[in-house]
Amino acid sequence: LTVRIGIVVNTANLEDIAYYNEQLQAINKMYANSVSIVILGYKPEDDKNNTLDGVEFEYYKPVSIIHYYKYLKDINIDLLFVPLIQNIYNATSESYKKYLEAGINSIPVIAPNMNPYNRVIRDKENGFLFGEPEDCSREHFIPYLKNLLQNELSLIKHFGIQAHKDASRFDFNKNNIKVISDLYS
């Protein structure tokens, strides 16, 4: 059984991705046959620092918002990782829409225990939060993921279902997404 961990990459989060580069490489080494890193939306031509250098990943090119929700579903990821650095920009500018976007497709999110994700994710109830709010650095990610994969793998699907229920309560549901998508079809 291969666990597919998705990461949405864009020019706004390249610094966050670079911060986790060593951890992503460690995942490649530790779980070469059982975990796939799936990168969505990355534009290598816009990445002057080669942020994903040394990381093995499955690549899915960027798509328009018109196709994004179907795309997110079709790539069959089990978990969406939202890598964030603890800084003012992320604390004030990051929204929890990735949680909702993943949740509508029953995909749970794993993120640092910081704003805004710790306002919508309840650790091991509807997603996964690593670290403590005052210290949710990258050093906590691998031990948390290792425990999840070794001891709590069955929770991923269950929390994806709970994330779906949560996303639906935000009126972010499949019917609304279809209406929006149909406007552009």
Coordinates of N, CA and C in Angstrom, one line a residue:
L1 N 0.8 -1.2 0.0 CA 0.0 0.0 0.0 C 0.9 1.2 0.0
T2 N 0.7 2.1 -1.0 CA 1.4 3.3 -1.1 C 0.6 4.5 -0.6
V3 N 1.1 5.3 0.3 CA 0.4 6.5 0.8 C 0.9 7.7 -0.1
R4 N -0.1 8.4 -0.7 CA 0.2 9.5 -1.6 C 0.0 10.8 -0.8
I5 N 1.1 11.5 -0.6 CA 1.1 12.8 0.1 C 1.2 13.9 -0.9
G6 N 0.2 14.7 -1.1 CA 0.2 15.8 -2.0 C 0.6 17.1 -1.4
I7 N 1.2 18.0 -2.2 CA 1.6 19.3 -1.8 C 1.3 20.2 -2.9
V8 N 0.6 21.3 -2.6 CA 0.3 22.3 -3.6 C 1.5 23.3 -3.6
V9 N 2.1 23.5 -4.8 CA 3.3 24.3 -4.8 C 3.0 25.5 -5.8
N10 N 3.3 26.7 -5.3 CA 3.1 27.9 -6.2 C 4.2 28.9 -5.8
T11 N 4.3 30.0 -6.6 CA 5.4 30.9 -6.3 C 5.3 31.5 -4.9
A12 N 4.1 31.6 -4.4 CA 3.9 32.2 -3.0 C 4.4 31.3 -1.9
N13 N 4.5 30.0 -2.1 CA 5.0 29.1 -1.0 C 6.3 28.4 -1.3
L14 N 7.1 28.9 -2.2 CA 8.4 28.3 -2.5 C 9.3 28.3 -1.3
E15 N 9.3 29.4 -0.5 CA 10.1 29.5 0.7 C 9.7 28.5 1.7
D16 N 8.4 28.3 1.8 CA 7.9 27.2 2.8 C 8.3 25.8 2.3
I17 N 8.3 25.6 1.0 CA 8.7 24.3 0.5 C 10.2 24.1 0.7
A18 N 11.0 25.1 0.5 CA 12.4 25.0 0.7 C 12.7 24.7 2.1
Y19 N 12.0 25.2 3.0 CA 12.2 25.0 4.5 C 12.0 23.5 4.8
Y20 N 11.2 22.8 4.1 CA 10.9 21.4 4.3 C 11.6 20.5 3.4
N21 N 12.6 21.0 2.6 CA 13.2 20.2 1.6 C 13.9 18.9 2.2
E22 N 14.7 19.1 3.3 CA 15.3 18.0 3.9 C 14.4 16.9 4.4
Q23 N 13.2 17.4 4.9 CA 12.2 16.4 5.4 C 11.6 15.7 4.3
L24 N 11.4 16.3 3.1 CA 10.9 15.6 2.0 C 11.9 14.6 1.5
Q25 N 13.1 14.9 1.5 CA 14.2 14.0 1.1 C 14.2 12.8 2.0
A26 N 14.0 13.1 3.3 CA 14.0 12.0 4.3 C 12.9 11.1 4.1
I27 N 11.7 11.6 3.7 CA 10.6 10.8 3.4 C 10.9 9.8 2.3
N28 N 11.5 10.4 1.2 CA 12.0 9.6 0.1 C 12.8 8.4 0.5
K29 N 13.8 8.7 1.4 CA 14.7 7.6 1.8 C 14.0 6.6 2.7
M30 N 13.3 7.1 3.7 CA 12.7 6.2 4.7 C 11.6 5.4 4.1
Y31 N 10.8 5.9 3.2 CA 9.6 5.3 2.7 C 9.6 5.2 1.2
A32 N 10.7 4.8 0.6 CA 10.9 4.7 -0.8 C 9.8 3.9 -1.5
N33 N 9.4 2.9 -0.9 CA 8.4 2.0 -1.5 C 7.0 2.1 -1.0
S34 N 6.8 3.0 0.0 CA 5.5 3.1 0.6 C 4.9 4.5 0.7
V35 N 5.6 5.5 0.3 CA 5.1 6.9 0.3 C 5.5 7.6 -0.9
S36 N 4.6 8.1 -1.6 CA 4.9 9.0 -2.8 C 4.6 10.4 -2.5
I37 N 5.5 11.3 -2.9 CA 5.2 12.7 -2.7 C 4.7 13.2 -4.1
V38 N 3.6 13.8 -4.0 CA 2.9 14.3 -5.2 C 2.8 15.8 -5.2
I39 N 3.5 16.4 -6.2 CA 3.5 17.9 -6.3 C 2.5 18.4 -7.3
L40 N 1.7 19.3 -6.9 CA 0.6 19.8 -7.7 C 0.9 21.3 -8.0
G41 N 0.9 21.7 -9.3 CA 0.9 23.1 -9.6 C 2.2 23.7 -9.7
Y42 N 3.3 23.0 -9.5 CA 4.6 23.5 -9.5 C 5.0 24.0 -10.9
K43 N 5.7 25.2 -11.0 CA 6.2 25.7 -12.2 C 7.7 25.8 -12.1
P44 N 8.5 24.8 -12.5 CA 9.9 24.8 -12.3 C 10.6 26.0 -12.9
E45 N 10.0 26.6 -14.0 CA 10.6 27.7 -14.6 C 10.5 29.0 -13.8
D46 N 9.6 29.0 -12.8 CA 9.5 30.1 -11.9 C 10.3 29.9 -10.6
D47 N 10.9 28.8 -10.4 CA 11.6 28.5 -9.2 C 13.1 28.7 -9.4
K48 N 13.6 29.9 -9.2 CA 15.0 30.3 -9.4 C 15.9 29.6 -8.4
N49 N 15.4 29.1 -7.2 CA 16.3 28.5 -6.2 C 16.2 27.0 -6.3
N50 N 15.5 26.4 -7.2 CA 15.5 24.9 -7.3 C 15.0 24.3 -6.0
T51 N 13.9 24.8 -5.5 CA 13.4 24.5 -4.2 C 13.2 23.0 -3.9
L52 N 12.9 22.2 -4.9 CA 12.7 20.8 -4.7 C 13.9 19.9 -5.1
D53 N 15.1 20.5 -5.1 CA 16.3 19.8 -5.5 C 16.5 18.7 -4.5
G54 N 16.8 17.5 -5.1 CA 17.0 16.3 -4.3 C 15.8 15.5 -3.9
V55 N 14.6 16.1 -4.1 CA 13.4 15.4 -3.7 C 12.8 14.7 -4.9
E56 N 12.5 13.4 -4.7 CA 11.8 12.6 -5.7 C 10.3 12.8 -5.6
F57 N 9.6 13.1 -6.7 CA 8.2 13.4 -6.6 C 7.5 13.1 -7.9
E58 N 6.2 12.9 -7.8 CA 5.3 12.7 -8.9 C 4.8 14.1 -9.2
Y59 N 4.8 14.5 -10.5 CA 4.5 15.9 -10.8 C 3.2 16.0 -11.6
Y60 N 2.4 17.0 -11.2 CA 1.2 17.3 -11.9 C 1.2 18.8 -12.1
K61 N 1.1 19.1 -13.4 CA 1.3 20.5 -13.8 C 0.1 21.4 -13.3
P62 N 0.3 22.7 -13.3 CA -0.8 23.6 -12.9 C -2.0 23.5 -13.8
V63 N -3.1 23.7 -13.3 CA -4.4 23.8 -14.0 C -5.1 25.0 -13.6
S64 N -6.1 25.4 -14.4 CA -6.9 26.5 -14.1 C -7.9 26.2 -13.0
I65 N -8.4 27.2 -12.4 CA -9.4 27.0 -11.3 C -10.6 26.3 -11.8
I66 N -10.9 26.4 -13.0 CA -12.0 25.7 -13.6 C -11.9 24.2 -13.4
H67 N -10.6 23.7 -13.5 CA -10.4 22.3 -13.5 C -9.8 21.8 -12.1
Y68 N -9.5 22.7 -11.3 CA -8.8 22.4 -10.0 C -9.4 21.4 -9.2
Y69 N -10.7 21.5 -8.9 CA -11.4 20.6 -8.0 C -11.5 19.1 -8.5
K70 N -11.7 19.0 -9.8 CA -11.7 17.7 -10.4 C -10.3 17.1 -10.4
Y71 N -9.3 17.9 -10.7 CA -7.9 17.6 -10.7 C -7.5 17.1 -9.3
L72 N -7.9 17.8 -8.3 CA -7.5 17.4 -6.9 C -8.1 16.0 -6.6
K73 N -9.3 15.8 -7.0 CA -9.9 14.5 -6.8 C -9.2 13.4 -7.6
D74 N -8.9 13.6 -8.9 CA -8.4 12.6 -9.8 C -7.0 12.2 -9.5
I75 N -6.2 13.0 -8.8 CA -4.8 12.5 -8.6 C -4.7 11.5 -7.4
N76 N -5.8 11.3 -6.8 CA -5.9 10.3 -5.7 C -4.8 10.4 -4.6
I77 N -4.7 11.6 -4.0 CA -3.8 11.7 -2.9 C -4.6 11.2 -1.6
D78 N -3.8 10.8 -0.7 CA -4.4 10.3 0.6 C -4.4 11.4 1.7
L79 N -3.4 12.3 1.5 CA -3.1 13.3 2.5 C -2.6 14.5 1.8
L80 N -3.0 15.7 2.3 CA -2.5 17.0 1.7 C -1.6 17.6 2.8
F81 N -0.3 17.8 2.5 CA 0.6 18.4 3.4 C 0.7 19.9 3.0
V82 N 0.4 20.7 4.1 CA 0.5 22.2 3.9 C 1.8 22.6 4.7
P83 N 2.9 22.8 4.0 CA 4.1 23.2 4.6 C 4.1 24.7 4.9
L84 N 4.3 25.1 6.1 CA 4.3 26.5 6.4 C 5.5 26.8 7.4
I85 N 6.1 28.0 7.1 CA 7.1 28.5 8.0 C 6.3 29.4 9.1
Q86 N 6.8 29.3 10.3 CA 6.2 30.2 11.3 C 6.7 31.6 11.1
N87 N 5.9 32.4 10.3 CA 6.3 33.8 10.1 C 5.1 34.7 10.1
I88 N 5.3 36.0 10.1 CA 4.1 36.9 10.1 C 3.3 36.8 8.8
Y89 N 3.9 36.6 7.7 CA 3.2 36.5 6.4 C 2.2 35.3 6.5
N90 N 2.7 34.1 6.9 CA 1.8 32.9 7.0 C 0.8 33.1 8.0
A91 N 1.1 33.7 9.2 CA 0.2 33.8 10.3 C -1.0 34.8 9.9
T92 N -0.7 35.8 9.0 CA -1.7 36.8 8.7 C -2.3 36.6 7.3
S93 N -1.6 35.9 6.4 CA -2.1 35.8 5.0 C -2.6 34.4 4.6
E94 N -2.2 33.4 5.2 CA -2.6 32.0 4.9 C -4.0 31.9 5.2
S95 N -4.8 31.3 4.4 CA -6.2 31.0 4.7 C -6.3 29.5 4.8
Y96 N -7.4 29.0 5.3 CA -7.6 27.6 5.5 C -8.3 27.0 4.3
K97 N -8.3 27.7 3.1 CA -9.0 27.1 2.0 C -8.5 25.8 1.5
K98 N -7.2 25.6 1.7 CA -6.6 24.3 1.3 C -7.3 23.1 2.1
Y99 N -7.6 23.4 3.3 CA -8.3 22.4 4.2 C -9.7 22.2 3.6
L100 N -10.4 23.2 3.2 CA -11.7 23.1 2.6 C -11.6 22.4 1.2
E101 N -10.7 22.8 0.4 CA -10.6 22.2 -0.9 C -10.3 20.7 -0.8
A102 N -9.4 20.3 0.1 CA -9.0 18.9 0.2 C -10.2 18.2 0.9
G103 N -10.8 18.8 1.9 CA -11.9 18.2 2.6 C -13.1 17.9 1.7
I104 N -13.4 18.7 0.8 CA -14.5 18.4 -0.1 C -14.3 17.1 -0.9
N105 N -13.0 16.7 -1.0 CA -12.7 15.5 -1.7 C -12.3 14.4 -0.7
S106 N -12.6 14.6 0.6 CA -12.4 13.6 1.7 C -10.9 13.3 1.8
I107 N -10.1 14.4 1.6 CA -8.6 14.3 1.8 C -8.3 15.1 3.1
P108 N -7.7 14.4 4.1 CA -7.3 15.2 5.3 C -6.0 15.9 5.1
V109 N -5.8 17.0 5.9 CA -4.7 17.8 5.8 C -3.7 17.5 6.9
I110 N -2.4 17.6 6.7 CA -1.4 17.6 7.7 C -0.7 18.9 7.6
A111 N -0.6 19.6 8.7 CA -0.1 21.0 8.7 C 0.6 21.3 10.0
P112 N 1.5 22.3 10.1 CA 2.0 22.7 11.4 C 0.9 23.2 12.3
N113 N 1.0 23.1 13.5 CA 0.0 23.5 14.5 C 0.1 25.0 14.7
M114 N -0.4 25.8 13.6 CA -0.3 27.2 13.7 C -1.6 27.8 12.9
N115 N -1.8 29.0 13.1 CA -2.9 29.7 12.5 C -2.6 29.7 11.0
P116 N -3.7 29.5 10.2 CA -5.1 29.3 10.5 C -5.5 27.9 10.7
Y117 N -4.6 26.9 10.4 CA -5.0 25.5 10.4 C -5.4 25.0 11.7
N118 N -4.8 25.5 12.8 CA -5.1 25.1 14.1 C -6.5 25.7 14.6
R119 N -7.1 26.5 13.8 CA -8.4 27.0 14.1 C -9.5 26.1 13.5
V120 N -9.2 25.3 12.4 CA -10.2 24.5 11.8 C -9.9 23.0 11.9
I121 N -8.6 22.6 12.1 CA -8.2 21.2 12.3 C -8.1 20.9 13.8
R122 N -8.8 19.9 14.2 CA -8.6 19.3 15.5 C -7.8 18.1 15.3
D123 N -6.5 18.1 15.9 CA -5.6 17.0 15.7 C -6.2 15.7 15.9
K124 N -6.0 14.8 15.0 CA -6.5 13.4 15.0 C -8.0 13.3 15.3
E125 N -8.7 14.3 14.8 CA -10.2 14.3 14.7 C -10.7 14.5 13.3
N126 N -10.1 15.6 12.6 CA -10.5 15.9 11.3 C -9.3 16.3 10.4
G127 N -8.1 15.9 10.9 CA -6.9 16.2 10.2 C -5.7 16.0 11.2
F128 N -4.6 16.5 10.8 CA -3.4 16.3 11.6 C -2.6 17.5 11.7
L129 N -2.2 17.8 13.0 CA -1.4 19.0 13.3 C -0.1 18.5 14.0
F130 N 1.0 18.9 13.5 CA 2.3 18.5 14.2 C 2.9 19.7 15.0
G131 N 3.6 19.4 16.1 CA 4.2 20.4 16.9 C 3.2 21.1 17.8
E132 N 3.7 22.0 18.6 CA 2.9 22.8 19.4 C 2.8 24.2 18.9
P133 N 1.7 25.0 19.2 CA 1.6 26.3 18.6 C 2.8 27.2 18.7
E134 N 3.5 27.1 19.9 CA 4.7 27.9 20.1 C 6.0 27.3 19.5
D135 N 5.9 26.0 19.0 CA 7.0 25.4 18.4 C 6.5 24.3 17.4
C136 N 6.2 24.7 16.2 CA 5.7 23.7 15.2 C 6.7 23.7 14.1
S137 N 7.9 23.7 14.4 CA 9.0 23.7 13.4 C 9.1 22.4 12.6
R138 N 9.8 22.4 11.6 CA 9.9 21.2 10.7 C 10.5 20.0 11.4
E139 N 11.2 20.2 12.5 CA 11.8 19.0 13.2 C 10.7 18.1 13.8
H140 N 9.5 18.6 13.9 CA 8.4 17.8 14.5 C 7.7 17.0 13.4
F141 N 7.9 17.4 12.1 CA 7.1 16.8 11.0 C 7.4 15.3 10.8
I142 N 8.7 15.0 10.7 CA 9.0 13.6 10.4 C 8.6 12.6 11.6
P143 N 8.9 12.9 12.8 CA 8.4 12.0 13.9 C 6.9 11.9 13.9
Y144 N 6.2 13.0 13.7 CA 4.7 12.9 13.6 C 4.3 12.0 12.5
L145 N 4.8 12.3 11.3 CA 4.4 11.5 10.1 C 4.8 10.0 10.3
K146 N 6.0 9.8 10.9 CA 6.4 8.4 11.1 C 5.4 7.6 12.0
N147 N 5.0 8.3 13.1 CA 4.0 7.7 14.0 C 2.7 7.5 13.3
L148 N 2.3 8.4 12.5 CA 1.0 8.3 11.7 C 1.1 7.1 10.8
L149 N 2.1 7.0 10.1 CA 2.2 5.9 9.1 C 2.4 4.5 9.7
Q150 N 3.1 4.5 10.9 CA 3.3 3.2 11.6 C 2.1 2.8 12.4
N151 N 1.5 3.7 13.1 CA 0.5 3.4 14.1 C -0.9 3.8 13.8
E152 N -1.1 4.7 12.9 CA -2.4 5.3 12.8 C -2.9 5.5 11.3
L153 N -2.3 4.6 10.5 CA -2.6 4.7 9.0 C -4.1 4.7 8.7
S154 N -4.8 3.8 9.5 CA -6.2 3.7 9.2 C -7.0 5.0 9.5
L155 N -6.4 5.9 10.2 CA -7.1 7.1 10.6 C -7.2 8.1 9.4
I156 N -6.3 7.9 8.4 CA -6.3 8.9 7.3 C -7.6 8.9 6.6
K157 N -8.1 7.8 6.2 CA -9.4 7.8 5.5 C -10.6 8.3 6.4
H158 N -10.5 7.9 7.6 CA -11.6 8.3 8.6 C -11.6 9.8 8.8
F159 N -10.4 10.4 8.9 CA -10.4 11.9 9.1 C -10.6 12.6 7.8
G160 N -10.4 11.9 6.6 CA -10.8 12.5 5.4 C -12.3 12.7 5.3
I161 N -13.0 11.7 5.8 CA -14.5 11.7 5.9 C -15.0 12.8 6.8
Q162 N -14.3 13.0 7.9 CA -14.6 14.1 8.8 C -14.3 15.4 8.2
A163 N -13.2 15.5 7.5 CA -12.9 16.8 6.9 C -14.0 17.1 5.8
H164 N -14.5 16.1 5.1 CA -15.5 16.3 4.1 C -16.8 16.9 4.8
K165 N -17.1 16.3 6.0 CA -18.3 16.8 6.7 C -18.1 18.3 7.1
D166 N -16.9 18.6 7.6 CA -16.5 20.0 8.0 C -16.6 20.9 6.8
A167 N -16.0 20.5 5.6 CA -16.1 21.4 4.5 C -17.5 21.6 4.0
S168 N -18.3 20.6 4.1 CA -19.7 20.8 3.7 C -20.4 21.8 4.6
R169 N -20.1 21.8 5.8 CA -20.7 22.8 6.7 C -20.3 24.2 6.4
F170 N -19.2 24.4 5.7 CA -18.8 25.7 5.3 C -19.5 26.1 4.0
D171 N -20.4 25.3 3.6 CA -21.1 25.5 2.3 C -20.1 25.4 1.1
F172 N -19.1 24.6 1.3 CA -18.1 24.3 0.3 C -18.3 22.9 -0.1
N173 N -19.3 22.6 -0.8 CA -19.7 21.2 -1.1 C -19.7 21.0 -2.6
K174 N -19.8 19.7 -2.9 CA -19.7 19.3 -4.3 C -20.7 20.0 -5.2
N175 N -21.9 20.2 -4.7 CA -23.0 20.8 -5.5 C -22.6 22.3 -5.8
N176 N -22.0 23.0 -4.8 CA -21.6 24.4 -5.1 C -20.4 24.4 -6.0
I177 N -19.5 23.5 -5.9 CA -18.3 23.4 -6.7 C -18.8 23.1 -8.2
K178 N -19.8 22.3 -8.3 CA -20.3 21.9 -9.7 C -20.9 23.2 -10.3
V179 N -21.7 23.9 -9.5 CA -22.3 25.1 -10.1 C -21.2 26.1 -10.5
I180 N -20.1 26.3 -9.7 CA -19.0 27.2 -10.1 C -18.4 26.7 -11.3
S181 N -18.0 25.4 -11.4 CA -17.4 24.7 -12.5 C -18.2 24.9 -13.8
D182 N -19.5 24.7 -13.7 CA -20.4 24.8 -14.8 C -20.4 26.2 -15.4
L183 N -20.2 27.2 -14.6 CA -20.2 28.5 -15.1 C -19.1 28.7 -16.2
Y184 N -18.0 27.9 -16.0 CA -16.8 28.1 -16.9 C -16.7 27.0 -18.0
S185 N -17.7 26.1 -18.0 CA -17.6 25.0 -18.9 C -18.0 25.4 -20.3

